[in-house]
Amino acid sequence: MTITNNASHNDSLSPGRVLRGLLIAGLLFFCSGFAALVYEALWFRQIGFVFGNTVLAASTVLTAFMAGLAMGAHCFGRWASRIVRPIRAFGYLEVGVGLFALVLPLFLKGIMVVYRFAYQNVSDSLLLLTPLRFILSILLLLVPTFLMGGSLPVLCRALAADKERFGSRLGWLYGINTAGAVAGVLAASYLFLPAFGLKRANWIAVAVNVSVGIAAIVWSRLSRITVEASVTPVAEKNRQIPARARWLLLAVAASGFLSLALEVVWFRALILVFGSTTYSFASMLSMFLLGIALGSMLLSWISDRLKNPITIFAAAEILIAVLMVWSMFNFIGKQDFLLQYFIDHGLTWANLIRAKFLITASILFVPACLFGVAFTAAARALREEVESSSRTVGEIYTFNTVGAVLGSFLGGFVLLPLLGMENAILLLSLLAAVTGALLLFLARIRPAGRLVLALPALAVVAVILIAPPHWDKRRLAIGPYFSPWKYIQDGKISLDDSAGKDRLLVYEEGAVTTVSVLQTADENMSYITDGKVEADTSAASMMLQRLCGHLPMMLHSGPK
């Protein structure tokens, strides 16, 4: 079977063979996404042993990881037009990722030696260590993440070369890859790490990657899938992206920024409801990724029939703003939902996990779907402006990823410390509404239609400026997940009564955690981080604190 850039040639292929090819590609790309997120979880854990597990260290590693993805997407988006056998190239990329992941622990030992030497002999200042962490992370992760970033443009070169089918096939591939990422997050957090440990979990991910690569190479040879090289004078002439497309790419970067910034801020808010644990972050991340996957795949069914995909992109951003503001008005009630779930189903660890998924879904699932819709719609719109499908995918993926890196960093280290969770979400909602409204000017629709679509954005702006939501800080400080039985009396929730009796002395939202101090009616004070009581001045608790102070002296061989 030969696939070319000629649409009429593709039309000659039987629907059965095309469907079979898409299903095979979907299965392989699902497994690719699965392995990638298992790697991410493992590498973050392993690199944490070197750089520490602070938020700043983790953010530095995440930035390096996503920078590699962006670079790979950008470069392979440009190179893919010269690849004659893209399925085989995809197989080589997957094998390369797997082999590098196999030897990455060895490179990690070298990174540890360099970092330890710098820390002990040069300086322990963050001004030096932070850029050093970034450089070492880039050196460690650049090769595998660069190869990961190239997989989508290369696959789209093989399966989505035609404009007539570009949107549906990109949406399918992007969605199924993200669905694989969801499975990888859940498997790594709930199964691989607890049951097998880091080393064996890494072997499993390597086996999946290499198997995907070998299967793709064999499939390419058996099916003889080739694509005509498109390095022609016409292609050279169209290398410059049109001005309209450049504006569209800036909007894609803004969407990527908003998605990760909102994810970071909402994650910080949600841990005040159900606690900060590995399982909490796995629940939140998997639900967010699942929404993106579903949104992308849903739009793929109709994307190629859309006359104006920019309108869909704009509408998605505006709806995200509306839902974010709506969720803020209902957020405090999620604590009551958690307690009511315990009343109805019992106070068990399994029910706590289920409640985490339900609460996260109620806030983030639909907006995440809309981010998936926005990505696919934007790619479909850009494909009308750019000659090459692989170039389109590469640029879209690059700008979206760069925006996501900025969103993750600025959301955690700038917006949260400066504005707090409430104001950060309001500002990001405002930016989403403005982004959607500005996109309407790129859309080729009538002024009346543009005005109708802009009305929800104007409503968001009006609510934010006139009647913004306000969260009860005492409720946020309590953290009912920590001692839920204290807030359930005779089968009924008594959270408001308990919060009303306490006096909030301190409440501060920082880059790392939310710290508060509560004083009860009997004058006892509690020091709380992320809703969890760390210490208090009650008689029983003070006995515990003094014991903790004595234990080191009792265990030390020569205390002074």
Coordinates of C-alpha atoms in Angstrom, one line a residue:
M1 CA 0.0 0.0 0.0
T2 CA 1.4 3.4 -1.0
I3 CA 0.1 6.6 0.6
T4 CA 1.0 9.9 -1.2
N5 CA 0.0 13.5 -0.7
N6 CA -2.4 13.1 -3.5
A7 CA -6.0 13.1 -2.1
S8 CA -7.4 11.2 -5.1
H9 CA -4.8 8.4 -4.5
N10 CA -5.9 8.0 -0.9
D11 CA -9.5 7.8 -2.1
S12 CA -8.6 4.7 -4.1
L13 CA -7.7 2.8 -0.9
S14 CA -10.4 0.6 0.4
P15 CA -12.2 1.9 3.6
G16 CA -11.4 -1.4 5.3
R17 CA -7.6 -1.0 4.8
V18 CA -7.7 2.7 5.9
L19 CA -9.7 1.8 9.0
R20 CA -7.3 -1.1 9.8
G21 CA -4.4 1.2 9.4
L22 CA -5.9 3.8 11.7
L23 CA -6.7 1.2 14.4
I24 CA -3.2 -0.2 14.3
A25 CA -1.7 3.3 14.5
G26 CA -4.1 4.1 17.4
L27 CA -3.1 1.1 19.4
L28 CA 0.6 1.8 18.9
F29 CA 0.2 5.4 19.7
F30 CA -1.9 4.6 22.8
C31 CA 1.0 2.4 24.1
S32 CA 3.5 5.1 23.2
G33 CA 1.6 7.6 25.4
F34 CA 1.3 5.0 28.1
A35 CA 5.1 4.5 28.3
A36 CA 5.8 8.2 28.1
L37 CA 3.8 9.0 31.2
V38 CA 5.2 6.0 33.1
Y39 CA 8.7 7.4 32.2
E40 CA 7.7 10.9 33.4
A41 CA 6.5 9.5 36.8
L42 CA 9.7 7.4 37.2
W43 CA 12.1 10.1 36.0
F44 CA 10.6 12.7 38.3
R45 CA 11.0 10.3 41.2
Q46 CA 14.6 9.4 40.3
I47 CA 15.7 12.9 39.6
G48 CA 14.1 14.0 42.9
F49 CA 16.7 11.8 44.7
V50 CA 19.4 14.1 43.2
F51 CA 17.8 17.6 43.1
G52 CA 15.4 17.1 46.0
N53 CA 11.6 17.1 46.0
T54 CA 11.0 20.8 46.3
V55 CA 8.4 22.5 44.1
L56 CA 11.2 24.5 42.5
A57 CA 13.3 21.4 41.7
A58 CA 10.2 19.6 40.3
S59 CA 9.3 22.6 38.2
T60 CA 12.8 22.8 36.8
V61 CA 12.7 19.1 35.7
L62 CA 9.2 19.6 34.2
T63 CA 10.4 22.6 32.2
A64 CA 13.3 20.6 30.8
F65 CA 11.0 17.6 30.0
M66 CA 8.5 19.8 28.1
A67 CA 11.2 21.8 26.4
G68 CA 12.5 18.6 24.9
L69 CA 9.0 17.7 23.6
A70 CA 8.6 21.2 22.0
M71 CA 12.0 21.0 20.3
G72 CA 11.3 17.5 19.0
A73 CA 7.9 18.5 17.6
H74 CA 9.3 21.7 16.0
C75 CA 12.3 19.9 14.3
F76 CA 10.5 16.8 13.2
G77 CA 7.6 19.0 11.9
R78 CA 10.0 20.5 9.5
W79 CA 12.0 17.3 8.7
A80 CA 9.0 15.0 8.2
S81 CA 8.3 16.3 4.7
R82 CA 11.5 14.5 3.6
I83 CA 10.7 11.2 5.2
V84 CA 9.5 8.6 2.7
R85 CA 8.6 5.8 5.2
P86 CA 7.1 7.7 8.2
I87 CA 5.7 4.6 9.9
R88 CA 9.2 3.1 10.0
A89 CA 10.6 6.4 11.2
F90 CA 8.0 6.4 14.0
G91 CA 9.2 2.9 15.0
Y92 CA 12.8 4.0 15.1
L93 CA 11.8 6.9 17.4
E94 CA 10.0 4.6 19.8
V95 CA 12.9 2.1 19.9
G96 CA 15.3 5.1 20.5
V97 CA 13.2 6.3 23.5
G98 CA 13.1 2.8 25.0
L99 CA 16.9 2.2 24.6
F100 CA 17.7 5.6 26.1
A101 CA 15.3 5.0 29.0
L102 CA 17.1 1.7 29.7
V103 CA 20.5 3.4 30.2
L104 CA 19.2 6.6 31.7
P105 CA 19.8 5.4 35.3
L106 CA 23.5 5.2 34.4
F107 CA 23.6 8.8 33.2
L108 CA 21.7 9.8 36.3
K109 CA 24.6 8.6 38.4
G110 CA 26.9 11.0 36.5
I111 CA 24.5 13.8 37.0
M112 CA 24.5 13.1 40.7
V113 CA 28.3 13.3 40.9
V114 CA 28.3 16.7 39.1
Y115 CA 25.5 18.2 41.2
R116 CA 27.0 16.9 44.5
F117 CA 30.4 18.4 43.6
A118 CA 28.8 21.8 42.8
Y119 CA 26.7 21.8 46.0
Q120 CA 29.6 20.9 48.3
N121 CA 32.5 22.8 46.6
V122 CA 31.1 25.7 44.7
S123 CA 27.9 27.1 46.3
D124 CA 24.6 26.0 47.8
S125 CA 22.8 29.1 46.6
L126 CA 19.7 28.7 44.6
L127 CA 21.0 31.4 42.2
L128 CA 23.6 28.8 41.1
L129 CA 21.8 25.5 41.7
T130 CA 18.6 26.4 39.8
P131 CA 20.2 27.0 36.4
L132 CA 22.5 24.1 37.1
R133 CA 19.5 21.8 37.7
F134 CA 18.0 23.0 34.4
I135 CA 21.2 22.4 32.4
L136 CA 21.7 19.0 33.9
S137 CA 18.0 18.1 33.4
I138 CA 18.2 19.1 29.8
L139 CA 21.3 17.0 29.3
L140 CA 19.7 14.1 30.9
L141 CA 16.2 14.3 29.3
L142 CA 16.8 16.0 25.9
V143 CA 17.3 12.9 23.8
P144 CA 14.3 10.9 24.9
T145 CA 11.9 13.8 25.1
F146 CA 13.1 15.1 21.7
L147 CA 12.3 11.7 20.2
M148 CA 8.9 11.7 22.0
G149 CA 8.1 15.1 20.6
G150 CA 8.7 14.0 17.0
S151 CA 6.3 11.0 17.1
L152 CA 3.1 12.9 16.4
P153 CA 4.3 15.0 13.4
V154 CA 5.8 11.8 11.9
L155 CA 2.7 9.8 12.3
C156 CA 0.6 12.6 10.9
R157 CA 2.9 12.7 7.9
A158 CA 1.8 9.1 7.2
L159 CA -1.8 9.1 8.1
A160 CA -3.0 12.8 8.0
A161 CA -1.3 14.2 4.9
D162 CA -4.6 15.1 3.1
K163 CA -6.3 18.3 4.1
E164 CA -9.7 16.7 3.7
R165 CA -9.0 14.2 6.5
F166 CA -6.4 16.0 8.5
G167 CA -8.6 17.1 11.4
S168 CA -10.3 13.8 12.0
R169 CA -7.1 11.8 11.9
L170 CA -5.1 14.3 14.0
G171 CA -7.9 14.4 16.6
W172 CA -7.9 10.6 16.7
L173 CA -4.1 10.3 17.1
Y174 CA -3.8 13.1 19.6
G175 CA -6.7 11.9 21.6
I176 CA -5.7 8.2 21.7
N177 CA -2.1 9.1 22.7
T178 CA -3.4 11.2 25.6
A179 CA -5.7 8.4 26.6
G180 CA -2.6 6.2 26.8
A181 CA -1.0 8.9 29.0
V182 CA -4.0 8.6 31.3
A183 CA -3.5 4.8 31.6
G184 CA 0.3 5.4 32.2
V185 CA -0.4 7.9 35.1
L186 CA -2.8 5.5 36.8
A187 CA -0.6 2.4 36.2
A188 CA 2.6 4.1 37.5
S189 CA 0.9 5.6 40.6
Y190 CA -1.4 2.8 41.6
L191 CA 0.3 -0.4 40.3
F192 CA 3.9 -0.2 39.0
L193 CA 5.6 1.8 41.7
P194 CA 3.9 0.1 44.7
A195 CA 4.2 -3.4 43.3
F196 CA 7.4 -3.4 41.3
G197 CA 9.5 -0.5 42.3
L198 CA 11.4 2.0 40.1
K199 CA 13.8 -0.4 38.3
R200 CA 11.2 -3.0 37.3
A201 CA 8.6 -0.3 36.4
N202 CA 11.2 1.2 34.1
W203 CA 11.8 -2.2 32.4
I204 CA 8.1 -2.5 31.8
A205 CA 7.9 0.9 30.1
V206 CA 11.1 0.1 28.1
A207 CA 9.5 -3.2 26.9
V208 CA 6.3 -1.4 25.9
N209 CA 8.3 1.3 23.9
V210 CA 10.6 -1.2 22.1
S211 CA 7.6 -3.4 21.3
V212 CA 5.8 -0.5 19.8
G213 CA 8.8 0.4 17.8
I214 CA 9.4 -3.1 16.4
A215 CA 5.7 -3.5 15.6
A216 CA 5.7 -0.2 13.7
I217 CA 8.8 -1.2 11.7
V218 CA 7.3 -4.6 10.9
W219 CA 4.0 -3.0 9.9
S220 CA 5.7 -0.5 7.7
R221 CA 7.5 -3.3 5.9
L222 CA 4.5 -5.5 5.5
S223 CA 2.1 -2.8 4.3
R224 CA 4.7 -0.9 2.3
I225 CA 3.4 2.5 3.5
T226 CA 5.3 5.3 1.8
V227 CA 4.7 9.0 1.3
E228 CA 6.2 11.0 -1.5
A229 CA 8.8 13.4 -0.4
S230 CA 7.6 17.0 -0.7
V231 CA 10.8 19.0 -0.8
T232 CA 9.8 20.9 -3.9
P233 CA 10.1 24.6 -5.0
V234 CA 6.4 25.0 -3.9
A235 CA 7.2 23.6 -0.4
E236 CA 10.3 25.9 -0.2
K237 CA 8.1 28.9 -1.1
N238 CA 5.5 28.0 1.6
R239 CA 8.0 27.7 4.4
Q240 CA 7.1 31.1 5.8
I241 CA 3.9 30.9 7.9
P242 CA 1.3 33.4 6.8
A243 CA 0.5 36.3 9.2
R244 CA -3.0 35.0 10.0
A245 CA -1.5 31.6 11.0
R246 CA 1.1 33.3 13.2
W247 CA -1.7 35.0 15.2
L248 CA -3.4 31.6 15.4
L249 CA -0.2 30.1 16.8
L250 CA 0.0 32.8 19.5
A251 CA -3.6 31.9 20.5
V252 CA -2.5 28.2 20.7
A253 CA 0.4 29.2 23.0
A254 CA -2.1 31.2 25.1
S255 CA -4.4 28.2 25.3
G256 CA -1.4 26.0 26.4
F257 CA -0.5 28.6 29.0
L258 CA -4.0 28.7 30.4
S259 CA -4.4 24.9 30.5
L260 CA -1.3 24.3 32.7
A261 CA -1.7 27.5 34.8
L262 CA -5.3 26.6 35.6
E263 CA -4.2 23.0 36.3
V264 CA -1.6 24.1 38.7
V265 CA -3.8 26.5 40.6
W266 CA -6.8 24.2 40.8
F267 CA -4.6 21.4 42.0
R268 CA -3.5 23.6 44.8
A269 CA -7.1 24.4 45.7
L270 CA -8.3 20.8 45.4
I271 CA -5.7 19.4 47.9
L272 CA -7.4 21.6 50.5
V273 CA -10.5 19.5 50.0
F274 CA -9.1 16.0 49.8
G275 CA -5.4 16.2 50.8
S276 CA -2.0 16.3 49.1
T277 CA -0.8 12.7 48.3
T278 CA 0.6 10.9 45.4
Y279 CA -2.9 9.4 44.8
S280 CA -4.4 12.9 44.8
F281 CA -2.1 14.1 42.1
A282 CA -2.6 11.0 40.1
S283 CA -6.4 11.4 40.3
M284 CA -6.3 15.0 39.3
L285 CA -3.8 14.6 36.4
S286 CA -5.5 11.5 35.0
M287 CA -8.9 13.2 35.0
F288 CA -7.5 16.3 33.3
L289 CA -5.7 14.2 30.6
L290 CA -8.8 12.1 30.1
G291 CA -10.8 15.2 29.4
I292 CA -8.3 16.4 26.8
A293 CA -8.3 13.0 25.1
L294 CA -12.1 12.8 25.0
G295 CA -12.5 16.4 23.7
S296 CA -9.9 15.8 20.9
M297 CA -11.5 12.5 19.8
L298 CA -15.0 13.9 19.9
L299 CA -14.2 16.8 17.7
S300 CA -12.3 14.5 15.3
W301 CA -15.6 13.1 14.1
I302 CA -16.7 16.4 12.6
S303 CA -13.6 18.5 12.4
D304 CA -13.1 18.0 8.6
R305 CA -16.6 19.2 7.9
L306 CA -16.2 22.4 9.8
K307 CA -16.2 25.5 7.6
N308 CA -14.7 27.7 10.2
P309 CA -12.8 25.8 12.9
I310 CA -11.4 29.0 14.4
T311 CA -15.0 29.7 15.6
I312 CA -14.9 26.4 17.5
F313 CA -11.5 27.3 19.0
A314 CA -12.8 30.7 20.1
A315 CA -16.0 29.2 21.6
A316 CA -14.0 26.6 23.5
E317 CA -11.9 29.2 25.2
I318 CA -14.9 31.3 26.1
L319 CA -16.7 28.3 27.6
I320 CA -13.6 27.5 29.6
A321 CA -13.8 30.9 31.1
V322 CA -17.5 30.5 31.9
L323 CA -17.0 27.1 33.6
M324 CA -14.0 28.3 35.6
V325 CA -16.0 31.2 37.1
W326 CA -19.0 28.9 37.7
S327 CA -16.8 26.4 39.5
M328 CA -15.4 29.0 41.8
F329 CA -18.9 29.8 43.1
N330 CA -19.4 26.1 43.9
F331 CA -15.9 25.2 45.1
I332 CA -16.5 25.5 48.9
G333 CA -19.4 23.0 48.5
K334 CA -16.9 20.3 47.5
Q335 CA -15.9 19.9 51.1
D336 CA -19.6 19.1 52.0
F337 CA -19.7 16.7 49.0
L338 CA -16.7 14.8 50.4
L339 CA -18.3 14.4 53.8
Q340 CA -21.7 13.5 52.4
Y341 CA -20.0 10.8 50.3
F342 CA -18.5 9.3 53.5
I343 CA -21.9 9.4 55.1
D344 CA -23.6 7.7 52.2
H345 CA -20.8 5.1 51.4
G346 CA -18.7 4.7 54.4
L347 CA -15.4 6.2 55.6
T348 CA -12.8 4.1 53.8
W349 CA -9.7 4.7 51.7
A350 CA -11.3 3.4 48.6
N351 CA -14.2 5.8 49.0
L352 CA -11.8 8.6 49.5
I353 CA -10.1 7.8 46.2
R354 CA -13.5 7.6 44.4
A355 CA -14.5 10.9 45.9
K356 CA -11.2 12.5 44.7
F357 CA -12.0 11.4 41.1
L358 CA -15.6 12.7 41.3
I359 CA -14.7 16.1 42.8
T360 CA -11.9 16.6 40.3
A361 CA -14.2 15.6 37.4
S362 CA -16.9 18.1 38.6
I363 CA -14.4 21.0 38.2
L364 CA -11.8 20.0 35.6
F365 CA -13.2 17.4 33.3
V366 CA -15.4 19.5 31.0
P367 CA -12.8 22.4 30.7
A368 CA -10.2 19.8 29.9
C369 CA -12.5 18.4 27.2
L370 CA -12.7 21.9 25.8
F371 CA -8.9 22.3 25.8
G372 CA -8.8 19.1 23.7
V373 CA -11.4 20.5 21.4
A374 CA -9.4 23.8 21.1
F375 CA -6.2 22.0 20.2
T376 CA -7.8 20.0 17.4
A377 CA -9.8 22.9 16.1
A378 CA -6.7 25.1 16.0
A379 CA -4.7 22.5 14.2
R380 CA -7.5 22.1 11.6
A381 CA -7.6 25.9 11.1
L382 CA -3.8 26.1 10.8
R383 CA -3.8 23.3 8.2
E384 CA -5.7 25.5 5.8
E385 CA -2.9 28.1 6.0
V386 CA 0.2 25.8 5.9
E387 CA 1.1 23.4 3.1
S388 CA 2.5 20.5 5.1
S389 CA 0.5 18.4 7.6
S390 CA 3.6 17.5 9.6
R391 CA 4.7 21.2 9.7
T392 CA 1.2 22.1 11.0
V393 CA 1.3 19.5 13.7
G394 CA 4.9 20.4 14.7
E395 CA 4.1 24.1 15.0
I396 CA 0.9 23.6 16.9
Y397 CA 2.5 21.1 19.3
T398 CA 5.5 23.4 19.8
F399 CA 3.6 26.5 20.6
N400 CA 1.1 24.7 22.8
T401 CA 3.9 23.1 24.8
V402 CA 5.9 26.3 25.2
G403 CA 2.8 28.0 26.5
A404 CA 2.2 25.1 28.8
V405 CA 5.8 25.4 30.2
L406 CA 5.2 29.1 30.9
G407 CA 1.8 28.4 32.4
S408 CA 3.2 25.7 34.8
F409 CA 6.0 27.9 35.9
L410 CA 4.2 31.3 36.2
G411 CA 1.1 29.7 37.7
G412 CA 3.0 28.1 40.6
F413 CA 5.8 30.7 41.2
V414 CA 4.2 34.0 40.3
L415 CA 0.4 33.9 40.3
L416 CA -0.1 31.9 43.4
P417 CA 2.3 33.8 45.7
L418 CA 1.3 37.2 44.3
L419 CA -2.5 36.8 43.8
G420 CA -3.6 33.7 45.7
M421 CA -5.8 31.0 44.4
E422 CA -9.0 32.9 44.0
N423 CA -7.5 35.9 42.1
A424 CA -5.3 33.7 40.0
I425 CA -8.2 31.6 38.8
L426 CA -10.2 34.8 38.1
L427 CA -7.3 36.3 36.2
L428 CA -6.8 33.2 34.1
S429 CA -10.6 33.0 33.4
L430 CA -10.4 36.6 32.2
L431 CA -7.5 35.8 29.9
A432 CA -9.4 32.8 28.5
A433 CA -12.4 35.0 27.8
V434 CA -10.2 37.6 26.1
T435 CA -8.4 35.0 24.1
G436 CA -11.7 33.6 22.8
A437 CA -13.1 37.0 22.0
L438 CA -9.9 38.0 20.1
L439 CA -10.0 34.8 18.1
L440 CA -13.5 35.8 16.9
F441 CA -11.8 38.5 14.9
L442 CA -9.8 35.9 13.0
A443 CA -12.9 33.8 12.3
R444 CA -14.7 34.5 9.0
I445 CA -18.2 34.9 10.4
R446 CA -20.7 37.7 10.3
P447 CA -20.6 40.5 12.9
A448 CA -23.9 39.5 14.4
G449 CA -22.6 35.9 15.0
R450 CA -19.4 37.4 16.4
L451 CA -21.4 39.5 18.9
V452 CA -23.5 36.5 20.0
L453 CA -20.5 34.4 20.7
A454 CA -18.8 37.3 22.5
L455 CA -21.7 37.7 25.0
P456 CA -20.6 34.9 27.4
A457 CA -17.1 36.4 27.4
L458 CA -18.6 39.8 28.3
A459 CA -20.6 38.1 31.0
V460 CA -17.5 36.6 32.5
V461 CA -15.8 40.0 32.6
A462 CA -18.8 41.6 34.2
V463 CA -19.0 38.9 37.0
I464 CA -15.3 39.2 37.7
L465 CA -15.4 43.0 37.9
I466 CA -18.8 43.4 39.7
A467 CA -19.6 40.3 41.8
P468 CA -16.6 38.0 42.0
P469 CA -16.8 34.8 44.1
H470 CA -15.2 34.8 47.6
W471 CA -14.1 31.7 49.4
D472 CA -14.4 31.3 53.1
K473 CA -10.8 31.1 54.3
R474 CA -11.7 29.4 57.5
R475 CA -13.4 26.6 55.6
L476 CA -10.3 26.2 53.4
A477 CA -8.0 26.1 56.5
I478 CA -9.9 23.3 58.2
G479 CA -9.2 20.5 55.6
P480 CA -12.1 18.1 56.4
Y481 CA -10.3 15.2 54.8
F482 CA -7.8 15.1 57.7
S483 CA -10.3 14.3 60.4
P484 CA -13.7 13.9 58.7
W485 CA -15.4 12.3 61.7
K486 CA -15.0 15.6 63.6
Y487 CA -17.4 17.3 61.1
I488 CA -20.1 14.6 61.0
Q489 CA -22.6 14.7 63.9
D490 CA -25.5 12.2 64.0
G491 CA -25.2 11.5 60.3
K492 CA -25.2 15.2 59.4
I493 CA -22.5 17.6 58.3
S494 CA -21.5 20.1 60.9
L495 CA -18.7 21.8 59.0
D496 CA -20.2 25.3 59.1
D497 CA -20.7 25.1 62.8
S498 CA -17.1 24.0 63.4
A499 CA -15.7 26.7 61.1
G500 CA -17.8 29.3 62.8
K501 CA -16.3 28.6 66.3
D502 CA -12.7 29.0 65.1
R503 CA -10.8 32.2 64.7
L504 CA -8.5 32.5 61.7
L505 CA -5.2 34.1 62.8
V506 CA -3.1 33.4 59.8
Y507 CA -3.8 32.4 56.2
E508 CA -1.1 32.6 53.5
E509 CA -0.9 31.0 50.1
G510 CA 2.7 30.5 48.9
A511 CA 4.4 28.9 46.0
V512 CA 4.8 25.6 47.9
T513 CA 1.9 25.3 50.3
T514 CA -1.0 27.0 52.1
V515 CA -0.3 27.8 55.7
S516 CA -2.9 28.8 58.3
V517 CA -3.3 29.1 62.1
L518 CA -6.6 28.6 63.8
Q519 CA -7.6 29.4 67.3
T520 CA -10.5 27.5 68.9
A521 CA -13.0 28.8 71.5
D522 CA -10.9 27.2 74.3
E523 CA -7.8 29.3 73.2
N524 CA -5.9 26.4 71.7
M525 CA -4.1 27.1 68.4
S526 CA -3.5 24.8 65.5
Y527 CA -0.7 25.2 62.9
I528 CA -2.0 23.8 59.6
T529 CA -0.5 23.2 56.1
D530 CA -2.8 22.4 53.2
G531 CA -5.6 21.7 55.5
K532 CA -3.6 19.2 57.7
V533 CA -3.0 20.0 61.3
E534 CA 0.8 19.7 61.9
A535 CA 0.8 20.8 65.6
D536 CA -1.5 22.4 68.1
T537 CA -1.3 23.7 71.7
S538 CA -3.7 21.3 73.3
A539 CA -2.3 19.3 76.3
A540 CA -2.4 15.9 74.5
S541 CA -0.7 17.3 71.4
M542 CA 2.0 19.1 73.5
M543 CA 2.9 15.8 75.0
L544 CA 3.5 14.5 71.5
Q545 CA 5.6 17.5 70.5
R546 CA 7.8 17.2 73.6
L547 CA 8.2 13.5 72.9
C548 CA 9.3 14.2 69.3
G549 CA 11.9 16.6 70.8
H550 CA 13.2 14.0 73.2
L551 CA 13.5 11.1 70.7
P552 CA 16.6 12.4 68.8
M553 CA 18.5 12.8 72.1
M554 CA 17.4 9.4 73.3
L555 CA 18.6 7.7 70.1
H556 CA 21.8 9.7 69.7
S557 CA 25.0 7.9 70.8
G558 CA 26.6 11.0 72.2
P559 CA 24.1 13.8 72.8
K560 CA 25.3 17.2 74.0

